[in-house]
Amino acid sequence: MRRTKFLLGEEDTPTHWYNLAADLPGGPLHAALDPATREPLTRTAMAATMPEPLIDQELSTDREIEIPEEVRRVYTLWRPSPLIRAHRLERALDTPARIYYKYEGGAPTGSHKPNTGVPQAYYNKLAGRTGLVTETGAGQWGSAAALGAAFFGMTAKVFMVKVSHQQKPYRRALMETYGGECVASPSTRTAVGRKILADDPDNPGSLGIATSEALETAAGDPSLGYVLGSAAHHVLLHQTVIGQEAVRQMELAEDHPDIVIGCAGGGSNLAGLAFPFLGARLRGGRPVRIIAVEPAACPTLTRGTIAYDYADSAGLGPLFRMHTLGHGFVPPPVHAGGLRAHGIGPAVSRAVEDGLIEATAVGQVGCLEAGVRFARTEGILPAPESTHALRVAIDEALRCREEGRSRAILFGLSGHGHFDLAAYQKYAAGELTDGEADSNGLALAAAGIPAAGAA
């Protein structure tokens, strides 16, 4: 029989996280800036919201960072995750391409997010904090933060982008089942939220706004640790367990990807899968083409500006050098809530800027069409975020058919779409639109990038 799944044992769970900063040409990443002084952020300032080990990871240029044994024990509840050859999709596309996907939907919350939710909860617990506070878009990260808090006996408060809070009630229910509190953002709980609602009572929310609310809450309560679901370097670092496993599993398949594809919002899923392959390439290994796929509704990499900008709408946190649409940008309410971030992780941004990773933007109608095709051939209903990578994987496979050329395509299926059936219902009813970002809105948001932030 042809082999479909390429599996590793619990003993093969990675022992270290991989750090791309060790292999980036041109030196380390640019330092984040203090919002008050516009000088490089100090460790003392970082310590206000981050435990020391996470600060070390954020700043490290070591190639490998050891994963604590207690975190590895939790990882084995779902890691290693499977690598699967999409034979049925290949046949449906009549393509000579060899399509593989790394499936993260078997994690307790149904996505890749616990890979960082667990270690961040662990380090905050060691630092003496009793609760976590964070923001979330589609709710995948909020679920993971609530789960991590539950594993280590902590509380969790999650500010969820209002439009996703309305679209995905069962994500909210999952967080509450884990013991977390889920608040629609913008909310009346914070000064930031109250101001936004006073100006615009119907504001649908954004990750930037939810981040501001979480940061304000953390600043007012030292018992809370602020945790991040994407973009930050230590978060991308934690996710590299995905790609490290995939490297070994592709060896089991006696194959090597010609193309690696990941959806891109803050960058954690893309980085987790692609960075280990990119690092190997940079160290003289086999060539691989890497594609970051973002929504046309929030085209950070393809239409954004490289500048120092805030990660949150109110400018409470540091400024990061990254591709950004402007911290005031509020994207259309598309269903891929996890990709509605105005800025992307500096490490991903740097890799795109240096030509190490390509970027493309796609509309959600074509993505959901790809999701339906995948469900009907492979049986898994992908999360709307994952359908962005799937859309481009299908397009590349069709290009192989046109060229009569076989390539190995690996994409990240970052999670299942069981909480996203409303999106698929709208697609089936013909009620879905692409929601492409408006040029005037993009220009207005870009004008709000700090003048001192120009890269």
Short mmCIF file of C-alpha atoms in Angstrom, two decimals:
data_model
loop_
_atom_site.label_atom_id
_atom_site.label_comp_id
_atom_site.label_asym_id
_atom_site.label_seq_id
_atom_site.Cartn_x
_atom_site.Cartn_y
_atom_site.Cartn_z
CA MET A 1 0.00 0.00 0.00
CA ARG A 2 1.11 3.54 -0.69
CA ARG A 3 2.07 5.40 2.47
CA THR A 4 -0.17 8.27 3.56
CA LYS A 5 0.93 9.22 7.10
CA PHE A 6 4.49 9.82 8.26
CA LEU A 7 4.56 9.55 12.03
CA LEU A 8 7.11 10.06 14.77
CA GLY A 9 6.97 8.65 18.30
CA GLU A 10 6.71 10.59 21.55
CA GLU A 11 10.42 10.07 22.04
CA ASP A 12 10.96 12.09 18.85
CA THR A 13 9.35 15.23 20.27
CA PRO A 14 11.91 18.02 19.73
CA THR A 15 14.13 18.77 22.71
CA HIS A 16 15.06 22.29 21.56
CA TRP A 17 13.42 25.22 19.79
CA TYR A 18 15.16 26.48 16.65
CA ASN A 19 16.17 30.16 16.44
CA LEU A 20 16.41 31.63 12.92
CA ALA A 21 18.23 34.68 14.31
CA ALA A 22 21.37 32.54 14.48
CA ASP A 23 21.37 32.02 10.71
CA LEU A 24 19.95 35.25 9.29
CA PRO A 25 22.38 36.94 6.91
CA GLY A 26 23.14 40.54 7.78
CA GLY A 27 23.16 40.11 11.54
CA PRO A 28 20.50 40.00 14.27
CA LEU A 29 17.03 41.52 14.19
CA HIS A 30 16.56 45.23 14.87
CA ALA A 31 15.84 46.02 18.52
CA ALA A 32 12.34 47.01 19.59
CA LEU A 33 12.00 50.64 20.70
CA ASP A 34 10.68 52.03 23.98
CA PRO A 35 7.44 53.93 23.22
CA ALA A 36 8.43 56.79 25.56
CA THR A 37 12.08 57.33 24.62
CA ARG A 38 12.27 55.74 21.14
CA GLU A 39 15.52 54.16 22.33
CA PRO A 40 16.16 50.40 22.20
CA LEU A 41 13.95 48.61 24.71
CA THR A 42 15.84 47.60 27.86
CA ARG A 43 15.57 44.30 29.69
CA THR A 44 14.14 46.22 32.65
CA ALA A 45 11.31 47.56 30.51
CA MET A 46 10.65 44.13 29.02
CA ALA A 47 10.48 42.60 32.50
CA ALA A 48 7.31 44.56 33.22
CA THR A 49 5.35 42.07 31.10
CA MET A 50 7.73 39.15 30.43
CA PRO A 51 9.49 36.58 32.64
CA GLU A 52 13.28 36.53 32.36
CA PRO A 53 13.51 33.27 30.35
CA LEU A 54 11.19 34.69 27.69
CA ILE A 55 13.28 37.88 27.54
CA ASP A 56 16.35 35.70 27.00
CA GLN A 57 14.57 33.89 24.16
CA GLU A 58 13.35 37.14 22.60
CA LEU A 59 16.92 38.49 22.44
CA SER A 60 18.88 35.29 21.85
CA THR A 61 21.02 34.57 18.80
CA ASP A 62 21.73 30.97 19.89
CA ARG A 63 20.66 28.46 17.26
CA GLU A 64 19.00 26.12 19.76
CA ILE A 65 17.18 26.78 23.04
CA GLU A 66 16.34 23.85 25.28
CA ILE A 67 12.68 23.06 25.89
CA PRO A 68 11.97 22.52 29.63
CA GLU A 69 11.15 18.92 30.48
CA GLU A 70 7.78 19.88 32.00
CA VAL A 71 6.79 21.61 28.76
CA ARG A 72 7.90 18.61 26.68
CA ARG A 73 5.74 16.33 28.83
CA VAL A 74 2.70 18.47 28.03
CA TYR A 75 3.67 18.61 24.35
CA THR A 76 3.40 14.82 24.12
CA LEU A 77 -0.38 15.11 24.55
CA TRP A 78 -0.44 16.05 20.84
CA ARG A 79 3.13 16.07 19.58
CA PRO A 80 4.61 14.94 17.30
CA SER A 81 1.82 15.87 14.91
CA PRO A 82 1.33 13.92 11.66
CA LEU A 83 2.68 14.71 8.22
CA ILE A 84 0.17 13.50 5.63
CA ARG A 85 0.47 12.94 1.89
CA ALA A 86 -2.65 14.31 0.18
CA HIS A 87 -3.02 11.49 -2.36
CA ARG A 88 -6.75 12.05 -2.90
CA LEU A 89 -6.31 15.80 -3.47
CA GLU A 90 -3.51 15.07 -5.94
CA ARG A 91 -5.78 12.73 -7.86
CA ALA A 92 -8.67 15.22 -7.86
CA LEU A 93 -6.36 17.91 -9.25
CA ASP A 94 -4.85 15.50 -11.78
CA THR A 95 -1.44 16.90 -10.86
CA PRO A 96 2.01 15.33 -10.86
CA ALA A 97 2.79 17.38 -7.75
CA ARG A 98 3.41 15.59 -4.47
CA ILE A 99 1.34 17.40 -1.86
CA TYR A 100 2.03 17.04 1.87
CA TYR A 101 0.48 18.82 4.82
CA LYS A 102 1.60 19.13 8.42
CA TYR A 103 -1.58 18.86 10.49
CA GLU A 104 -1.82 20.73 13.80
CA GLY A 105 -5.55 20.18 14.33
CA GLY A 106 -4.98 17.28 16.72
CA ALA A 107 -3.91 19.63 19.53
CA PRO A 108 -6.49 19.98 22.33
CA THR A 109 -7.68 23.36 21.08
CA GLY A 110 -7.60 22.32 17.42
CA SER A 111 -4.68 24.43 16.22
CA HIS A 112 -0.93 25.03 16.57
CA LYS A 113 -1.32 27.70 19.26
CA PRO A 114 -0.73 25.52 22.37
CA ASN A 115 2.87 25.06 21.17
CA THR A 116 3.51 28.51 22.64
CA GLY A 117 0.57 28.77 25.04
CA VAL A 118 2.00 26.04 27.26
CA PRO A 119 5.58 27.37 27.61
CA GLN A 120 4.40 30.94 28.16
CA ALA A 121 2.08 29.81 30.95
CA TYR A 122 4.90 27.68 32.41
CA TYR A 123 7.40 30.56 32.52
CA ASN A 124 4.84 32.99 33.97
CA LYS A 125 3.94 30.47 36.67
CA LEU A 126 7.63 30.13 37.59
CA ALA A 127 7.82 33.93 37.80
CA GLY A 128 5.11 33.92 40.47
CA ARG A 129 2.24 35.25 38.41
CA THR A 130 -1.18 33.80 39.15
CA GLY A 131 -3.01 34.72 35.94
CA LEU A 132 -2.58 35.44 32.25
CA VAL A 133 -4.07 38.17 30.08
CA THR A 134 -3.99 38.33 26.31
CA GLU A 135 -5.78 39.22 23.09
CA THR A 136 -7.11 36.92 20.37
CA GLY A 137 -8.56 37.21 16.89
CA ALA A 138 -10.39 34.06 15.80
CA GLY A 139 -10.03 32.59 19.28
CA GLN A 140 -7.48 29.87 18.53
CA TRP A 141 -4.84 31.69 20.55
CA GLY A 142 -7.27 32.64 23.30
CA SER A 143 -8.22 28.97 23.64
CA ALA A 144 -4.55 28.01 23.89
CA ALA A 145 -3.84 30.66 26.51
CA ALA A 146 -6.82 29.48 28.59
CA LEU A 147 -5.63 25.88 28.24
CA GLY A 148 -2.07 26.75 29.28
CA ALA A 149 -3.41 28.62 32.29
CA ALA A 150 -5.54 25.61 33.26
CA PHE A 151 -2.58 23.23 33.01
CA PHE A 152 -0.61 25.34 35.49
CA GLY A 153 -3.42 26.38 37.85
CA MET A 154 -3.72 29.98 36.65
CA THR A 155 -6.55 32.29 35.63
CA ALA A 156 -6.89 33.67 32.09
CA LYS A 157 -8.56 36.80 30.72
CA VAL A 158 -8.86 37.05 26.94
CA PHE A 159 -9.89 40.13 24.93
CA MET A 160 -11.38 38.74 21.72
CA VAL A 161 -11.89 40.87 18.61
CA LYS A 162 -15.60 41.71 18.66
CA VAL A 163 -16.45 40.52 15.15
CA SER A 164 -14.87 37.12 15.88
CA HIS A 165 -16.52 37.07 19.31
CA GLN A 166 -19.83 37.30 17.43
CA GLN A 167 -18.88 34.93 14.59
CA LYS A 168 -17.38 32.18 16.75
CA PRO A 169 -19.41 31.65 19.94
CA TYR A 170 -18.06 28.14 20.45
CA ARG A 171 -14.48 29.40 20.60
CA ARG A 172 -15.66 31.65 23.42
CA ALA A 173 -17.36 28.67 25.07
CA LEU A 174 -14.16 26.63 24.83
CA MET A 175 -12.15 29.33 26.60
CA GLU A 176 -14.76 29.48 29.34
CA THR A 177 -14.75 25.69 29.66
CA TYR A 178 -11.01 25.85 30.32
CA GLY A 179 -11.75 28.41 33.05
CA GLY A 180 -10.89 31.56 31.11
CA GLU A 181 -12.86 34.79 30.82
CA CYS A 182 -13.55 35.98 27.26
CA VAL A 183 -14.34 39.67 26.69
CA ALA A 184 -15.49 41.19 23.37
CA SER A 185 -13.07 43.94 22.30
CA PRO A 186 -13.40 46.90 22.21
CA SER A 187 -14.95 46.70 25.67
CA THR A 188 -15.94 48.95 28.55
CA ARG A 189 -13.37 47.18 30.78
CA THR A 190 -10.50 49.50 29.82
CA ALA A 191 -9.92 53.19 29.14
CA VAL A 192 -8.76 52.29 25.62
CA GLY A 193 -11.95 50.36 24.91
CA ARG A 194 -14.25 53.01 26.36
CA LYS A 195 -12.65 55.73 24.23
CA ILE A 196 -12.97 53.69 21.03
CA LEU A 197 -16.61 52.84 21.75
CA ALA A 198 -17.40 56.49 22.52
CA ASP A 199 -16.06 57.46 19.09
CA ASP A 200 -17.51 54.44 17.24
CA PRO A 201 -20.09 52.32 19.11
CA ASP A 202 -20.22 49.81 16.24
CA ASN A 203 -16.44 49.31 15.95
CA PRO A 204 -15.90 45.64 14.93
CA GLY A 205 -12.58 45.50 16.73
CA SER A 206 -9.10 44.55 15.61
CA LEU A 207 -6.13 42.66 17.02
CA GLY A 208 -4.44 46.00 17.63
CA ILE A 209 -7.34 47.21 19.78
CA ALA A 210 -7.57 43.92 21.69
CA THR A 211 -3.82 44.06 22.30
CA SER A 212 -4.12 47.56 23.76
CA GLU A 213 -6.85 46.38 26.13
CA ALA A 214 -4.77 43.40 27.24
CA LEU A 215 -1.67 45.56 27.78
CA GLU A 216 -3.64 48.12 29.81
CA THR A 217 -5.08 45.33 31.96
CA ALA A 218 -1.65 43.77 32.54
CA ALA A 219 -0.15 47.15 33.48
CA GLY A 220 -2.81 47.60 36.16
CA ASP A 221 -2.38 44.20 37.81
CA PRO A 222 1.11 42.83 38.58
CA SER A 223 -0.32 39.38 39.30
CA LEU A 224 -1.09 38.98 35.59
CA GLY A 225 1.39 37.91 32.96
CA TYR A 226 0.80 39.29 29.48
CA VAL A 227 1.19 36.56 26.85
CA LEU A 228 1.26 36.76 23.04
CA GLY A 229 -0.08 34.39 20.42
CA SER A 230 2.06 35.46 17.48
CA ALA A 231 4.61 37.93 16.03
CA ALA A 232 7.02 38.09 19.01
CA HIS A 233 10.30 36.32 18.41
CA HIS A 234 9.96 33.94 21.35
CA VAL A 235 6.51 32.92 20.09
CA LEU A 236 7.84 32.12 16.60
CA LEU A 237 10.67 30.23 18.29
CA HIS A 238 8.25 27.99 20.22
CA GLN A 239 6.39 27.07 17.05
CA THR A 240 9.49 25.65 15.34
CA VAL A 241 8.68 22.25 16.82
CA ILE A 242 6.35 22.00 13.79
CA GLY A 243 9.05 22.42 11.18
CA GLN A 244 11.64 20.35 13.02
CA GLU A 245 9.26 17.41 13.01
CA ALA A 246 8.39 18.05 9.36
CA VAL A 247 12.07 17.92 8.36
CA ARG A 248 12.37 14.44 9.87
CA GLN A 249 9.05 13.31 8.44
CA MET A 250 9.96 14.39 4.93
CA GLU A 251 13.05 12.22 5.33
CA LEU A 252 10.75 9.32 6.26
CA ALA A 253 8.88 10.04 3.03
CA GLU A 254 12.22 9.98 1.19
CA ASP A 255 11.33 13.38 -0.20
CA HIS A 256 12.18 17.05 0.28
CA PRO A 257 9.84 20.01 -0.24
CA ASP A 258 10.49 22.20 -3.24
CA ILE A 259 7.88 24.62 -1.88
CA VAL A 260 6.80 25.31 1.72
CA ILE A 261 3.61 27.35 2.18
CA GLY A 262 2.08 28.87 5.30
CA CYS A 263 -0.69 31.33 6.09
CA ALA A 264 0.58 34.58 7.55
CA GLY A 265 -1.02 36.92 10.07
CA GLY A 266 1.35 37.59 12.95
CA GLY A 267 3.59 34.87 11.53
CA SER A 268 3.66 32.05 14.09
CA ASN A 269 2.27 29.25 11.90
CA LEU A 270 4.39 30.23 8.90
CA ALA A 271 7.56 30.56 10.98
CA GLY A 272 6.90 27.35 12.87
CA LEU A 273 6.77 25.30 9.69
CA ALA A 274 9.17 27.20 7.44
CA PHE A 275 12.00 28.48 9.64
CA PRO A 276 13.69 25.09 10.20
CA PHE A 277 13.71 24.49 6.41
CA LEU A 278 14.92 28.05 5.77
CA GLY A 279 17.66 27.72 8.39
CA ALA A 280 18.91 24.52 6.79
CA ARG A 281 18.97 26.27 3.41
CA LEU A 282 20.92 29.20 4.83
CA ARG A 283 23.49 26.78 6.26
CA GLY A 284 24.16 25.33 2.81
CA GLY A 285 21.34 22.78 2.66
CA ARG A 286 18.92 22.01 -0.12
CA PRO A 287 17.02 24.85 -1.82
CA VAL A 288 13.41 25.47 -0.86
CA ARG A 289 10.95 28.13 -1.98
CA ILE A 290 8.86 29.55 0.89
CA ILE A 291 5.56 31.37 0.36
CA ALA A 292 3.71 33.44 2.98
CA VAL A 293 -0.01 33.77 2.21
CA GLU A 294 -2.07 36.57 3.73
CA PRO A 295 -5.67 37.75 3.24
CA ALA A 296 -6.36 40.45 0.67
CA ALA A 297 -8.40 42.08 3.45
CA CYS A 298 -5.26 42.59 5.56
CA PRO A 299 -2.30 42.65 3.13
CA THR A 300 0.49 43.45 5.57
CA LEU A 301 3.39 41.97 3.58
CA THR A 302 2.17 42.78 0.08
CA ARG A 303 0.85 46.32 0.58
CA GLY A 304 2.34 47.38 3.91
CA THR A 305 5.28 49.62 4.77
CA ILE A 306 8.50 48.54 6.51
CA ALA A 307 8.71 50.84 9.51
CA TYR A 308 8.91 51.02 13.28
CA ASP A 309 5.30 50.83 14.43
CA TYR A 310 3.24 49.80 17.43
CA ALA A 311 1.81 46.31 17.69
CA ASP A 312 -1.27 47.73 19.45
CA SER A 313 -3.72 50.42 18.36
CA ALA A 314 -3.27 52.71 21.35
CA GLY A 315 0.53 52.71 21.25
CA LEU A 316 0.95 51.32 24.75
CA GLY A 317 3.59 48.75 23.83
CA PRO A 318 6.99 48.90 22.09
CA LEU A 319 7.60 49.81 18.46
CA PHE A 320 8.83 46.99 16.22
CA ARG A 321 10.53 47.23 12.85
CA MET A 322 8.20 45.26 10.61
CA HIS A 323 5.90 45.29 7.62
CA THR A 324 2.88 47.24 8.85
CA LEU A 325 -0.36 48.70 7.54
CA GLY A 326 -0.38 51.18 10.42
CA HIS A 327 -1.44 50.44 13.99
CA GLY A 328 -4.78 52.20 13.42
CA PHE A 329 -5.80 49.91 10.57
CA VAL A 330 -9.07 48.03 11.13
CA PRO A 331 -9.43 45.29 8.49
CA PRO A 332 -12.75 44.15 7.01
CA PRO A 333 -14.49 41.48 9.12
CA VAL A 334 -13.35 38.43 7.16
CA HIS A 335 -13.64 34.99 8.76
CA ALA A 336 -9.87 34.38 9.00
CA GLY A 337 -9.77 36.33 12.24
CA GLY A 338 -6.31 35.00 13.12
CA LEU A 339 -4.82 36.74 10.06
CA ARG A 340 -6.29 40.20 10.70
CA ALA A 341 -3.08 41.71 12.11
CA HIS A 342 -1.83 45.10 10.89
CA GLY A 343 1.79 44.10 11.54
CA ILE A 344 3.76 40.87 11.27
CA GLY A 345 6.57 39.35 13.32
CA PRO A 346 9.88 41.16 12.76
CA ALA A 347 11.65 37.88 11.93
CA VAL A 348 9.14 37.05 9.18
CA SER A 349 9.24 40.65 7.98
CA ARG A 350 13.02 40.55 7.77
CA ALA A 351 12.99 37.27 5.84
CA VAL A 352 10.54 38.76 3.30
CA GLU A 353 12.53 42.00 3.09
CA ASP A 354 15.72 40.04 2.38
CA GLY A 355 14.04 37.95 -0.32
CA LEU A 356 14.21 34.71 1.67
CA ILE A 357 10.41 34.34 1.72
CA GLU A 358 7.86 35.33 -0.94
CA ALA A 359 4.52 36.89 -0.05
CA THR A 360 1.14 36.82 -1.76
CA ALA A 361 -2.40 37.87 -0.84
CA VAL A 362 -5.62 36.00 -1.66
CA GLY A 363 -9.36 36.60 -1.20
CA GLN A 364 -11.45 34.59 1.22
CA VAL A 365 -13.94 33.27 -1.38
CA GLY A 366 -11.22 31.36 -3.23
CA CYS A 367 -9.82 30.20 0.10
CA LEU A 368 -13.13 28.76 1.27
CA GLU A 369 -13.56 27.09 -2.13
CA ALA A 370 -10.21 25.39 -1.52
CA GLY A 371 -11.33 24.42 1.98
CA VAL A 372 -14.46 22.72 0.64
CA ARG A 373 -12.44 20.86 -1.99
CA PHE A 374 -10.00 19.70 0.68
CA ALA A 375 -12.81 18.55 2.98
CA ARG A 376 -14.37 16.54 0.15
CA THR A 377 -11.10 14.87 -0.84
CA GLU A 378 -9.04 14.61 2.35
CA GLY A 379 -11.88 14.68 4.88
CA ILE A 380 -10.53 17.48 7.07
CA LEU A 381 -12.36 20.80 7.28
CA PRO A 382 -9.58 23.43 7.48
CA ALA A 383 -9.74 26.58 9.58
CA PRO A 384 -10.28 29.69 7.42
CA GLU A 385 -6.71 30.76 8.21
CA SER A 386 -5.32 27.46 6.92
CA THR A 387 -7.32 27.71 3.70
CA HIS A 388 -5.04 30.57 2.64
CA ALA A 389 -2.03 28.24 2.54
CA LEU A 390 -4.19 25.53 0.97
CA ARG A 391 -5.39 27.90 -1.79
CA VAL A 392 -1.83 28.62 -2.89
CA ALA A 393 -0.79 24.97 -2.51
CA ILE A 394 -3.58 24.01 -4.93
CA ASP A 395 -2.57 26.79 -7.31
CA GLU A 396 1.04 25.58 -7.28
CA ALA A 397 -0.10 21.98 -7.87
CA LEU A 398 -2.15 23.12 -10.86
CA ARG A 399 0.91 24.95 -12.18
CA CYS A 400 2.80 21.67 -11.95
CA ARG A 401 0.06 20.09 -14.07
CA GLU A 402 0.32 22.85 -16.67
CA GLU A 403 4.10 22.53 -16.81
CA GLY A 404 4.09 18.74 -16.68
CA ARG A 405 6.51 18.88 -13.77
CA SER A 406 6.45 17.13 -10.41
CA ARG A 407 7.32 19.18 -7.34
CA ALA A 408 6.98 18.41 -3.64
CA ILE A 409 4.65 20.92 -1.99
CA LEU A 410 4.38 21.12 1.80
CA PHE A 411 1.80 23.38 3.44
CA GLY A 412 0.81 24.03 7.02
CA LEU A 413 -2.70 22.98 8.00
CA SER A 414 -2.59 25.00 11.19
CA GLY A 415 -5.95 23.86 12.54
CA HIS A 416 -9.41 22.48 11.89
CA GLY A 417 -12.47 24.58 11.07
CA HIS A 418 -15.05 22.95 13.34
CA PHE A 419 -15.71 26.28 15.06
CA ASP A 420 -15.89 28.08 11.72
CA LEU A 421 -18.90 26.42 10.10
CA ALA A 422 -20.67 29.77 9.83
CA ALA A 423 -18.05 30.81 7.27
CA TYR A 424 -18.61 27.65 5.25
CA GLN A 425 -22.39 28.12 5.45
CA LYS A 426 -22.05 31.63 4.04
CA TYR A 427 -19.79 30.33 1.29
CA ALA A 428 -22.31 27.63 0.36
CA ALA A 429 -25.11 30.19 0.29
CA GLY A 430 -23.11 32.51 -1.97
CA GLU A 431 -23.12 35.23 0.70
CA LEU A 432 -19.34 35.50 1.13
CA THR A 433 -17.27 38.34 -0.35
CA ASP A 434 -13.51 38.77 -0.48
CA GLY A 435 -13.58 41.93 1.63
CA GLU A 436 -10.44 43.32 0.03
CA ALA A 437 -8.80 46.19 1.89
CA ASP A 438 -9.86 49.64 0.71
CA SER A 439 -7.05 51.79 -0.72
CA ASN A 440 -8.27 54.91 1.08
CA GLY A 441 -8.38 53.04 4.38
CA LEU A 442 -4.88 51.71 3.82
CA ALA A 443 -3.56 55.18 3.03
CA LEU A 444 -5.23 56.68 6.11
CA ALA A 445 -3.80 53.98 8.39
CA ALA A 446 -0.32 54.29 6.85
CA ALA A 447 -0.37 58.01 7.57
CA GLY A 448 -0.67 57.14 11.26
CA ILE A 449 2.66 55.31 11.40
CA PRO A 450 4.90 57.31 13.74
CA ALA A 451 7.16 59.75 11.86
CA ALA A 452 10.10 58.53 13.90
CA GLY A 453 9.19 55.01 12.88
CA ALA A 454 10.32 55.28 9.27
CA ALA A 455 12.77 52.46 8.62
#
